[in-house]
Structure formats: C-alpha cells, structure tokens
Amino acid sequence: MTSDVMTRPAVLILLGPPGAGKGTQARVLEEKFGLVQLSTGDLLRAAVAAGTEAGKAAKAVMAAGGLVSDEIVINILRDRLAEPDCAKGVILDGFPRTTVQAEALDVLLGETGQKINAAISLEVDDAAMVTRISGRYTCGGCGEGYHDSFKQPVSAGTCDKCGSSEMTRREDDNAETVASRLEAYHAQTAPLIAYYNGKGALQTIDAMGEIETISGGLAKIVTDVTS
Ligand SMILES: [Zn+2]
C-alpha cells in the first residue's frame, strides 16, 4: 500500500455466514481500530431519518414496496463515507451482495482515488456449524444456554442454575434450516469471493476457533492491509 492510502479511510468488507460471529468480530474491530461498521439496513434507516437526497429517494421506493436500487445505496454510502466518524475507516456488512454491487463500489471508491483494502471472509466448517448451532438450547426459567454436544446440564433436562426443566430451542436452529442457510450463503457469496480474489483483495480467516483467536487474526489482517 502507498502512503496515500494511509491518509484515506480504510474500507473493509466482512463476509461470513450467520453464526460465524461476524457481528462480534466487527465490534472488536470497531473498538480496536476506530472503524465504523456500516450495514445496509442501518445506512438506509439513517439516510431516510436524516432526509438526505438519497434518503428521500430510498424512502419513496420503500413506501411503494420496492427494493432500493444499487444506485441509491451507493449514493447513501457516498454521503456516509464523507462523515467525520468514518475518517479512520469502515467495515461494510451486507454490502456488496453481488458482483454488480462490488463493481459499483469500486467505481465509488475510485472517485476519491480509493479502493477496497480487503474483503475478509470468515471461513467456517459447515458440518461443524450445523452441530454447533442446531445443538443449542436455552433454559426457559433463567436463560442459561446449553448444548447437546458441548454443555449438557449435570442432570439431563434440568437447569443447573435454576432447576427449571423448561428447555427451549429456537425453531430456526434445527439442522436442516442451518444447513440450508449455509448453502444459501455460499451460493450468494461465491461470486463475491471470486471477484475479490481476482483483485488480490481477498483475505480468509478460520472462524471456527476461539473468539479471541479469531479477533487476533483479524486484527493482524487489518493492520497489514491498512499500513
Ligand atoms: Zn435455568
């Protein structure tokens, strides 16, 4: 990277399936590097609330039940990147979702001589993710979390903390649903991974380990790509 890049906000994209801990890791990066996480939903809501030109355009489309166009999202992002709190850089979450959007983002960043510092993919083992997520259950009495494989109560079916036997599972945490969520994620993300790999901007990190290990690896990547 040239020294020029150092004076410009870092632009990072975080890719990862539901359950990979993307939100947690984004918060760690925000704290450690002073970055701002920007999700498409938050961007749209904020722009509509602020009544910017792009916000008004988005509001009209949403009021008519339509999907906000890539062009409007890009305009909202352009406004947002210029705000002072984004001076150190941003973590994009949920945008781009398609290679068309990725190209539009490259054009936007090119307006100010910028480019993506890195697209970081949180890599998971699908089978292990299914086990991890579908095994979760919670005590209905006190909210204590348990797991079929990793954390059973001492006495089966009875909460260690409060003695309740009312255990609940989230309906969408069953194995089939988790597997199909992962499949949808891979199908949607594969073109983006290929796109950023082709640009030499792709970074991958094993997201199956301890949260602190993953955070450490991410911090190293962010340091490398922004200095
Ligand atoms: Zn309990």
Coordinates of N, CA and C and ligand atoms in Angstrom, one line a residue:
M1 N 0.8 -1.2 0.0 CA 0.0 0.0 0.0 C 0.9 1.3 0.0
T2 N 0.4 2.3 -0.7 CA 1.2 3.5 -0.7 C 0.8 4.3 0.5
S3 N 1.6 5.3 0.8 CA 1.4 6.2 2.0 C 0.1 7.0 1.8
D4 N -0.3 7.2 0.6 CA -1.5 7.9 0.2 C -2.7 7.2 0.9
V5 N -2.7 5.9 0.8 CA -3.8 5.1 1.4 C -4.0 5.3 2.9
M6 N -2.9 5.5 3.5 CA -2.9 5.7 5.0 C -3.7 6.9 5.4
T7 N -3.7 7.9 4.6 CA -4.5 9.1 4.9 C -6.0 9.0 4.6
R8 N -6.3 8.0 3.9 CA -7.7 7.8 3.5 C -8.3 6.7 4.4
P9 N -9.7 6.8 4.6 CA -10.3 5.8 5.4 C -10.1 4.4 4.8
A10 N -9.9 3.5 5.7 CA -9.8 2.1 5.3 C -11.2 1.6 4.9
V11 N -11.3 0.8 3.9 CA -12.6 0.2 3.5 C -12.4 -1.3 3.5
L12 N -13.1 -1.9 4.5 CA -13.0 -3.4 4.7 C -14.4 -4.0 4.5
I13 N -14.4 -5.1 3.9 CA -15.7 -5.9 3.7 C -15.6 -7.1 4.6
L14 N -16.6 -7.4 5.4 CA -16.6 -8.6 6.2 C -17.6 -9.6 5.7
L15 N -17.2 -10.7 5.3 CA -18.1 -11.8 4.8 C -18.1 -13.0 5.7
G16 N -19.3 -13.4 6.0 CA -19.4 -14.6 6.9 C -20.8 -15.1 7.0
P17 N -21.0 -16.4 7.1 CA -22.4 -16.9 7.2 C -23.0 -16.6 8.6
P18 N -24.3 -16.6 8.7 CA -25.0 -16.5 10.0 C -24.4 -17.5 11.0
G19 N -24.0 -17.0 12.2 CA -23.5 -17.9 13.2 C -22.0 -17.9 13.2
A20 N -21.3 -17.2 12.3 CA -19.9 -17.2 12.3 C -19.3 -16.1 13.2
G21 N -20.1 -15.4 13.8 CA -19.6 -14.3 14.8 C -19.2 -13.0 14.1
K22 N -19.8 -12.8 13.0 CA -19.4 -11.5 12.2 C -19.7 -10.3 13.0
G23 N -20.9 -10.2 13.7 CA -21.2 -9.0 14.5 C -20.2 -8.8 15.6
T24 N -19.9 -9.9 16.3 CA -19.0 -9.8 17.4 C -17.6 -9.3 17.0
Q25 N -17.1 -9.9 15.9 CA -15.8 -9.5 15.4 C -15.8 -8.1 14.8
A26 N -16.9 -7.7 14.2 CA -16.9 -6.3 13.7 C -16.8 -5.3 14.9
R27 N -17.5 -5.6 16.0 CA -17.5 -4.8 17.2 C -16.0 -4.7 17.7
V28 N -15.3 -5.8 17.7 CA -14.0 -5.8 18.2 C -13.1 -4.9 17.3
L29 N -13.3 -5.0 16.0 CA -12.5 -4.2 15.1 C -12.9 -2.7 15.2
E30 N -14.1 -2.4 15.5 CA -14.5 -1.0 15.7 C -13.8 -0.4 16.9
E31 N -13.7 -1.2 18.0 CA -13.1 -0.7 19.2 C -11.6 -0.6 19.0
K32 N -11.0 -1.6 18.4 CA -9.5 -1.6 18.3 C -9.0 -0.6 17.3
F33 N -9.7 -0.4 16.2 CA -9.1 0.4 15.1 C -9.9 1.7 14.9
G34 N -11.0 2.0 15.6 CA -11.8 3.2 15.4 C -12.6 3.1 14.1
L35 N -12.8 1.9 13.7 CA -13.6 1.8 12.4 C -15.1 1.9 12.8
V36 N -15.9 2.1 11.7 CA -17.3 2.1 11.9 C -18.0 1.0 11.0
Q37 N -18.8 0.2 11.7 CA -19.5 -0.8 10.9 C -20.7 -0.2 10.2
L38 N -20.8 -0.5 8.9 CA -21.9 0.0 8.2 C -22.7 -1.1 7.6
S39 N -23.9 -1.3 8.1 CA -24.8 -2.3 7.5 C -25.8 -1.6 6.6
T40 N -26.2 -2.3 5.5 CA -27.1 -1.7 4.6 C -28.4 -1.2 5.2
G41 N -28.9 -2.0 6.1 CA -30.2 -1.6 6.8 C -30.0 -0.3 7.6
D42 N -28.9 -0.3 8.4 CA -28.6 0.9 9.2 C -28.4 2.2 8.3
L43 N -27.7 2.0 7.2 CA -27.4 3.1 6.3 C -28.7 3.7 5.7
L44 N -29.6 2.8 5.3 CA -30.9 3.2 4.7 C -31.7 3.9 5.8
R45 N -31.8 3.3 7.0 CA -32.6 4.0 8.0 C -32.1 5.4 8.4
A46 N -30.7 5.5 8.5 CA -30.1 6.7 8.9 C -30.3 7.8 7.8
A47 N -30.2 7.4 6.5 CA -30.3 8.3 5.4 C -31.8 8.8 5.3
V48 N -32.7 7.9 5.5 CA -34.1 8.3 5.5 C -34.4 9.2 6.6
A49 N -33.9 8.9 7.8 CA -34.2 9.7 9.0 C -33.6 11.1 8.8
A50 N -32.4 11.2 8.2 CA -31.7 12.5 8.0 C -32.3 13.3 6.9
G51 N -33.1 12.6 6.0 CA -33.8 13.3 4.9 C -32.8 13.8 3.9
T52 N -31.7 13.1 3.7 CA -30.8 13.5 2.6 C -31.5 13.2 1.2
E53 N -30.9 13.7 0.1 CA -31.5 13.5 -1.2 C -31.6 12.0 -1.4
A54 N -30.6 11.2 -1.2 CA -30.6 9.8 -1.4 C -31.6 9.1 -0.4
G55 N -31.6 9.7 0.8 CA -32.6 9.1 1.8 C -34.0 9.3 1.3
K56 N -34.3 10.5 0.8 CA -35.7 10.7 0.3 C -36.0 9.8 -0.9
A57 N -35.0 9.5 -1.8 CA -35.2 8.6 -2.9 C -35.5 7.2 -2.3
A58 N -34.7 6.8 -1.3 CA -34.9 5.5 -0.7 C -36.3 5.3 -0.1
K59 N -36.7 6.4 0.6 CA -37.9 6.4 1.3 C -39.1 6.2 0.3
A60 N -39.0 6.9 -0.8 CA -40.1 6.8 -1.8 C -40.2 5.4 -2.3
V61 N -39.0 4.8 -2.6 CA -39.0 3.4 -3.2 C -39.6 2.4 -2.1
M62 N -39.2 2.6 -0.9 CA -39.6 1.7 0.2 C -41.1 1.8 0.5
A63 N -41.6 3.1 0.4 CA -43.0 3.4 0.7 C -43.9 2.7 -0.4
A64 N -43.3 2.6 -1.6 CA -44.0 2.0 -2.7 C -43.8 0.4 -2.7
G65 N -43.1 -0.1 -1.7 CA -42.9 -1.5 -1.5 C -41.8 -2.0 -2.4
G66 N -41.0 -1.2 -3.0 CA -40.0 -1.6 -3.9 C -38.6 -1.9 -3.2
L67 N -37.7 -2.4 -4.0 CA -36.4 -2.6 -3.5 C -35.5 -1.4 -3.9
V68 N -34.8 -0.9 -2.9 CA -33.9 0.2 -3.1 C -32.8 -0.2 -4.1
S69 N -32.6 0.6 -5.1 CA -31.7 0.3 -6.2 C -30.2 0.4 -5.7
D70 N -29.4 -0.3 -6.4 CA -27.9 -0.2 -6.1 C -27.5 1.3 -6.2
E71 N -28.0 2.0 -7.1 CA -27.6 3.4 -7.3 C -27.9 4.2 -6.1
I72 N -29.1 4.0 -5.5 CA -29.4 4.8 -4.3 C -28.5 4.4 -3.1
V73 N -28.3 3.1 -3.0 CA -27.5 2.6 -1.9 C -26.1 3.2 -2.0
I74 N -25.5 3.2 -3.2 CA -24.2 3.8 -3.5 C -24.2 5.3 -3.1
N75 N -25.3 6.0 -3.5 CA -25.3 7.4 -3.1 C -25.3 7.6 -1.6
I76 N -26.1 6.8 -0.9 CA -26.2 6.9 0.5 C -24.8 6.6 1.1
L77 N -24.1 5.6 0.6 CA -22.8 5.2 1.1 C -21.8 6.3 0.8
R78 N -21.9 6.9 -0.3 CA -21.0 8.1 -0.7 C -21.1 9.2 0.4
D79 N -22.4 9.5 0.7 CA -22.6 10.5 1.8 C -22.1 10.1 3.1
R80 N -22.3 8.8 3.4 CA -21.9 8.3 4.8 C -20.4 8.3 4.9
L81 N -19.7 7.9 3.9 CA -18.2 7.8 4.0 C -17.6 9.1 4.2
A82 N -18.3 10.2 3.8 CA -17.7 11.5 3.9 C -17.9 12.1 5.3
E83 N -18.7 11.4 6.2 CA -18.9 11.9 7.5 C -17.7 11.7 8.4
P84 N -17.5 12.6 9.4 CA -16.2 12.6 10.2 C -16.0 11.3 10.9
D85 N -17.0 10.6 11.4 CA -16.8 9.4 12.2 C -16.2 8.3 11.4
C86 N -16.3 8.4 10.1 CA -15.7 7.4 9.2 C -14.3 7.6 8.8
A87 N -13.7 8.6 9.4 CA -12.3 9.1 9.0 C -11.3 8.0 9.0
K88 N -11.4 7.1 10.0 CA -10.4 6.0 10.1 C -10.7 4.9 9.2
G89 N -12.0 4.7 8.9 CA -12.4 3.6 8.0 C -13.7 3.0 8.4
V90 N -14.1 2.1 7.5 CA -15.4 1.4 7.7 C -15.3 -0.1 7.5
I91 N -16.2 -0.8 8.1 CA -16.4 -2.2 7.8 C -17.8 -2.3 7.2
L92 N -17.8 -2.8 6.0 CA -19.1 -2.9 5.3 C -19.7 -4.3 5.6
D93 N -20.9 -4.3 6.0 CA -21.6 -5.6 6.4 C -22.9 -5.7 5.6
G94 N -22.9 -6.7 4.7 CA -24.2 -6.9 3.9 C -24.2 -6.1 2.6
F95 N -23.1 -5.4 2.3 CA -22.9 -4.7 1.0 C -21.5 -4.7 0.7
P96 N -21.0 -5.1 -0.5 CA -21.9 -5.5 -1.6 C -22.3 -7.0 -1.4
R97 N -23.5 -7.3 -2.1 CA -24.0 -8.6 -2.0 C -23.8 -9.3 -3.4
T98 N -23.6 -8.5 -4.4 CA -23.5 -9.1 -5.8 C -22.2 -8.5 -6.4
T99 N -21.8 -9.1 -7.5 CA -20.6 -8.6 -8.2 C -20.9 -7.2 -8.9
V100 N -22.2 -7.1 -9.3 CA -22.6 -5.8 -9.8 C -22.4 -4.7 -8.8
Q101 N -22.8 -5.0 -7.6 CA -22.7 -4.0 -6.5 C -21.2 -3.8 -6.1
A102 N -20.4 -4.9 -6.2 CA -19.0 -4.8 -5.9 C -18.3 -3.9 -6.9
E103 N -18.7 -4.0 -8.2 CA -18.2 -3.1 -9.2 C -18.6 -1.7 -9.0
A104 N -19.8 -1.5 -8.6 CA -20.3 -0.1 -8.4 C -19.6 0.5 -7.2
L105 N -19.3 -0.3 -6.2 CA -18.5 0.1 -5.0 C -17.1 0.5 -5.4
D106 N -16.5 -0.2 -6.3 CA -15.1 0.1 -6.8 C -15.1 1.5 -7.5
V107 N -16.2 1.7 -8.3 CA -16.3 3.0 -9.0 C -16.4 4.1 -8.0
L108 N -17.3 3.9 -7.0 CA -17.5 4.9 -6.0 C -16.2 5.3 -5.3
L109 N -15.4 4.2 -4.9 CA -14.2 4.5 -4.2 C -13.2 5.1 -5.1
G110 N -13.2 4.7 -6.4 CA -12.3 5.3 -7.4 C -12.5 6.8 -7.5
E111 N -13.7 7.3 -7.2 CA -13.9 8.8 -7.3 C -13.0 9.6 -6.4
T112 N -12.6 8.9 -5.3 CA -11.7 9.6 -4.4 C -10.3 8.9 -4.3
G113 N -10.0 8.2 -5.4 CA -8.7 7.5 -5.5 C -8.5 6.4 -4.5
Q114 N -9.6 5.9 -4.0 CA -9.6 4.8 -3.0 C -9.8 3.5 -3.6
K115 N -9.5 2.4 -2.9 CA -10.0 1.1 -3.2 C -10.2 0.3 -2.0
I116 N -10.8 -0.9 -2.1 CA -11.1 -1.8 -1.0 C -9.7 -2.2 -0.4
N117 N -9.6 -2.1 0.9 CA -8.3 -2.6 1.5 C -8.3 -4.1 1.5
A118 N -9.5 -4.7 1.9 CA -9.6 -6.1 1.9 C -11.0 -6.6 2.1
A119 N -11.3 -7.7 1.4 CA -12.6 -8.4 1.7 C -12.2 -9.6 2.6
I120 N -12.6 -9.6 3.8 CA -12.2 -10.7 4.7 C -13.3 -11.7 4.9
S121 N -13.0 -12.9 4.5 CA -14.0 -14.0 4.6 C -13.8 -14.8 5.8
L122 N -14.8 -14.9 6.7 CA -14.8 -15.7 7.9 C -15.2 -17.1 7.4
E123 N -14.2 -18.0 7.4 CA -14.4 -19.4 6.9 C -14.9 -20.3 7.9
V124 N -15.9 -21.0 7.6 CA -16.4 -22.0 8.6 C -16.5 -23.4 8.0
D125 N -16.5 -24.4 8.9 CA -16.7 -25.8 8.5 C -18.2 -26.0 8.7
D126 N -18.8 -26.3 7.5 CA -20.3 -26.3 7.5 C -20.9 -27.4 8.4
A127 N -20.3 -28.6 8.4 CA -20.8 -29.6 9.3 C -20.7 -29.3 10.7
A128 N -19.5 -28.7 11.1 CA -19.3 -28.3 12.5 C -20.3 -27.1 12.9
M129 N -20.6 -26.3 11.9 CA -21.5 -25.2 12.2 C -22.9 -25.7 12.4
V130 N -23.3 -26.7 11.7 CA -24.6 -27.3 11.9 C -24.7 -27.9 13.3
T131 N -23.7 -28.6 13.7 CA -23.7 -29.2 15.0 C -23.7 -28.1 16.1
R132 N -22.9 -27.1 15.8 CA -22.8 -26.0 16.8 C -24.1 -25.3 17.0
I133 N -24.7 -24.9 15.9 CA -26.0 -24.1 16.0 C -27.2 -25.0 16.4
S134 N -27.3 -26.1 15.7 CA -28.5 -26.9 16.0 C -28.5 -27.6 17.3
G135 N -27.4 -27.7 18.0 CA -27.3 -28.3 19.3 C -27.7 -27.3 20.5
R136 N -27.9 -26.1 20.1 CA -28.1 -25.1 21.2 C -29.5 -25.2 21.8
Y137 N -29.6 -25.0 23.1 CA -31.0 -24.8 23.7 C -30.8 -24.0 24.9
T138 N -31.9 -23.5 25.4 CA -31.8 -22.5 26.5 C -32.8 -22.8 27.6
C139 N -32.5 -22.5 28.8 CA -33.4 -22.7 29.9 C -34.5 -21.6 29.9
G140 N -35.7 -22.1 29.9 CA -36.8 -21.1 29.8 C -37.0 -20.3 31.1
G141 N -36.4 -20.9 32.2 CA -36.5 -20.3 33.5 C -35.6 -19.1 33.7
C142 N -34.3 -19.3 33.3 CA -33.3 -18.3 33.6 C -32.5 -17.8 32.4
G143 N -32.7 -18.5 31.3 CA -32.0 -18.1 30.1 C -30.6 -18.7 29.9
E144 N -30.2 -19.6 30.9 CA -28.9 -20.2 30.7 C -28.8 -21.0 29.4
G145 N -27.7 -20.9 28.7 CA -27.5 -21.6 27.5 C -26.9 -23.0 27.6
Y146 N -27.4 -24.0 26.9 CA -26.9 -25.3 26.9 C -26.6 -25.8 25.5
H147 N -26.0 -27.0 25.4 CA -25.7 -27.5 24.1 C -25.7 -29.1 24.1
D148 N -26.3 -29.7 23.1 CA -26.4 -31.2 23.1 C -25.0 -31.8 23.2
S149 N -24.0 -31.2 22.5 CA -22.7 -31.8 22.4 C -21.7 -31.2 23.4
F150 N -21.8 -30.0 23.7 CA -20.8 -29.3 24.4 C -21.1 -28.9 25.8
K151 N -22.4 -28.8 26.2 CA -22.7 -28.3 27.5 C -24.0 -28.8 28.0
Q152 N -24.0 -30.0 28.4 CA -25.3 -30.6 29.0 C -25.4 -30.2 30.4
P153 N -26.6 -30.1 30.9 CA -26.8 -29.9 32.4 C -26.3 -31.1 33.1
V154 N -25.9 -31.0 34.4 CA -25.4 -32.1 35.2 C -26.5 -33.2 35.2
S155 N -27.7 -32.8 35.5 CA -28.9 -33.7 35.5 C -29.7 -33.4 34.2
A156 N -29.8 -34.4 33.3 CA -30.3 -34.2 32.0 C -31.7 -33.6 32.1
G157 N -31.9 -32.5 31.3 CA -33.2 -31.8 31.2 C -33.5 -30.9 32.4
T158 N -32.6 -30.7 33.3 CA -32.8 -29.8 34.5 C -31.7 -28.8 34.5
C159 N -32.1 -27.5 34.6 CA -31.2 -26.4 34.6 C -30.3 -26.5 35.8
D160 N -29.0 -26.4 35.6 CA -28.0 -26.3 36.7 C -28.2 -25.1 37.6
K161 N -28.6 -24.0 36.9 CA -28.7 -22.7 37.6 C -29.9 -22.6 38.4
C162 N -31.1 -22.9 37.8 CA -32.4 -22.6 38.5 C -33.3 -23.8 38.7
G163 N -32.9 -24.9 38.2 CA -33.7 -26.1 38.5 C -34.9 -26.3 37.6
S164 N -35.1 -25.4 36.7 CA -36.2 -25.5 35.7 C -36.0 -26.6 34.8
S165 N -37.1 -27.2 34.3 CA -37.0 -28.3 33.3 C -37.6 -27.8 32.0
E166 N -37.8 -26.5 31.9 CA -38.4 -26.0 30.7 C -37.3 -25.5 29.8
M167 N -36.9 -26.4 28.9 CA -35.8 -26.0 27.9 C -36.4 -25.7 26.6
T168 N -35.9 -24.6 26.0 CA -36.5 -24.2 24.7 C -35.4 -24.2 23.6
R169 N -35.8 -24.5 22.4 CA -34.9 -24.4 21.2 C -35.5 -23.4 20.2
R170 N -34.7 -22.6 19.6 CA -35.2 -21.8 18.5 C -35.5 -22.6 17.3
E171 N -36.7 -22.3 16.8 CA -37.2 -23.1 15.7 C -36.3 -23.2 14.5
D172 N -35.7 -22.0 14.2 CA -34.8 -21.9 13.0 C -33.4 -22.4 13.3
D173 N -33.1 -23.0 14.5 CA -31.8 -23.5 14.8 C -31.7 -25.0 14.5
N174 N -32.8 -25.6 13.8 CA -32.7 -27.1 13.6 C -31.7 -27.3 12.4
A175 N -31.2 -28.5 12.4 CA -30.1 -28.9 11.5 C -30.4 -28.6 10.0
E176 N -31.6 -28.9 9.6 CA -31.9 -28.7 8.2 C -31.9 -27.2 7.8
T177 N -32.5 -26.4 8.7 CA -32.6 -25.0 8.4 C -31.2 -24.4 8.4
V178 N -30.4 -24.8 9.4 CA -29.0 -24.2 9.5 C -28.2 -24.6 8.2
A179 N -28.4 -25.9 7.8 CA -27.6 -26.3 6.6 C -28.1 -25.6 5.3
S180 N -29.4 -25.3 5.2 CA -29.9 -24.6 4.0 C -29.5 -23.1 4.1
R181 N -29.4 -22.5 5.3 CA -28.9 -21.2 5.5 C -27.4 -21.1 5.0
L182 N -26.6 -22.1 5.4 CA -25.2 -22.1 5.0 C -25.1 -22.2 3.4
E183 N -25.9 -23.1 2.9 CA -25.9 -23.3 1.5 C -26.2 -22.1 0.7
A184 N -27.3 -21.4 1.2 CA -27.7 -20.1 0.5 C -26.6 -19.1 0.6
Y185 N -25.9 -19.1 1.8 CA -24.8 -18.1 2.0 C -23.7 -18.4 1.0
H186 N -23.3 -19.6 0.9 CA -22.2 -20.0 0.0 C -22.6 -19.6 -1.5
A187 N -23.8 -20.0 -1.9 CA -24.2 -19.7 -3.3 C -24.2 -18.2 -3.6
Q188 N -24.7 -17.4 -2.6 CA -24.7 -16.0 -2.8 C -23.3 -15.3 -2.7
T189 N -22.4 -15.9 -1.9 CA -21.1 -15.3 -1.7 C -20.0 -15.7 -2.6
A190 N -20.2 -16.9 -3.2 CA -19.1 -17.4 -4.0 C -18.6 -16.5 -5.1
P191 N -19.6 -15.8 -5.8 CA -19.1 -14.9 -6.9 C -18.3 -13.7 -6.3
L192 N -18.7 -13.2 -5.1 CA -18.0 -12.1 -4.5 C -16.6 -12.5 -4.0
I193 N -16.5 -13.7 -3.5 CA -15.2 -14.3 -3.1 C -14.3 -14.3 -4.3
A194 N -14.9 -14.8 -5.4 CA -14.1 -14.9 -6.7 C -13.7 -13.6 -7.2
Y195 N -14.6 -12.6 -7.0 CA -14.4 -11.2 -7.5 C -13.2 -10.6 -6.7
Y196 N -13.2 -10.7 -5.4 CA -12.2 -10.1 -4.6 C -10.9 -10.9 -4.7
N197 N -11.0 -12.2 -4.9 CA -9.8 -13.0 -5.0 C -9.1 -12.6 -6.3
G198 N -9.9 -12.3 -7.4 CA -9.3 -11.9 -8.7 C -8.6 -10.5 -8.6
K199 N -9.0 -9.7 -7.6 CA -8.4 -8.4 -7.4 C -7.3 -8.4 -6.4
G200 N -7.0 -9.6 -5.9 CA -6.0 -9.7 -4.9 C -6.3 -9.1 -3.6
A201 N -7.6 -8.9 -3.3 CA -8.1 -8.2 -2.1 C -8.7 -9.2 -1.1
L202 N -8.8 -10.5 -1.5 CA -9.4 -11.4 -0.6 C -8.5 -11.9 0.6
Q203 N -9.0 -11.9 1.8 CA -8.3 -12.4 2.9 C -9.2 -13.4 3.6
T204 N -8.7 -14.5 4.0 CA -9.6 -15.5 4.7 C -9.1 -15.8 6.1
I205 N -10.0 -16.1 6.9 CA -9.6 -16.4 8.3 C -10.5 -17.6 8.8
D206 N -9.9 -18.5 9.5 CA -10.6 -19.6 10.1 C -11.5 -19.1 11.2
A207 N -12.8 -19.2 11.1 CA -13.7 -18.6 12.0 C -14.3 -19.7 13.0
M208 N -13.6 -20.9 13.0 CA -14.2 -21.9 13.9 C -13.5 -22.0 15.3
G209 N -12.5 -21.2 15.5 CA -11.7 -21.2 16.8 C -12.3 -20.4 17.9
E210 N -11.5 -20.1 18.9 CA -12.0 -19.2 20.0 C -12.1 -17.8 19.5
I211 N -13.1 -17.1 20.0 CA -13.4 -15.7 19.6 C -12.1 -14.8 19.6
E212 N -11.3 -15.0 20.7 CA -10.1 -14.2 20.9 C -9.1 -14.5 19.8
T213 N -9.0 -15.8 19.5 CA -8.0 -16.2 18.4 C -8.4 -15.6 17.1
I214 N -9.7 -15.6 16.8 CA -10.2 -15.1 15.5 C -10.0 -13.5 15.5
S215 N -10.3 -12.9 16.6 CA -10.1 -11.4 16.7 C -8.6 -11.1 16.5
G216 N -7.7 -11.9 17.1 CA -6.3 -11.6 16.9 C -5.9 -11.7 15.4
G217 N -6.4 -12.8 14.8 CA -6.1 -13.0 13.3 C -6.6 -11.8 12.5
L218 N -7.8 -11.4 12.8 CA -8.5 -10.3 12.1 C -7.7 -9.0 12.3
A219 N -7.3 -8.8 13.5 CA -6.5 -7.5 13.8 C -5.2 -7.5 13.0
K220 N -4.6 -8.6 12.9 CA -3.3 -8.7 12.1 C -3.6 -8.4 10.6
I221 N -4.7 -9.0 10.1 CA -5.0 -8.7 8.7 C -5.3 -7.2 8.5
V222 N -6.1 -6.6 9.4 CA -6.5 -5.2 9.3 C -5.2 -4.3 9.3
T223 N -4.3 -4.7 10.3 CA -3.1 -3.9 10.4 C -2.3 -4.0 9.1
D224 N -2.2 -5.2 8.6 CA -1.4 -5.5 7.3 C -1.9 -4.7 6.1
V225 N -3.3 -4.7 6.0 CA -3.8 -4.1 4.8 C -4.0 -2.6 4.9
T226 N -3.8 -2.1 6.1 CA -4.0 -0.6 6.2 C -2.7 0.1 6.4
S227 N -1.6 -0.6 6.5 CA -0.4 0.1 6.8 C 0.6 0.0 5.6
Ligands
ZN1 ZN -32.4 -22.1 34.4

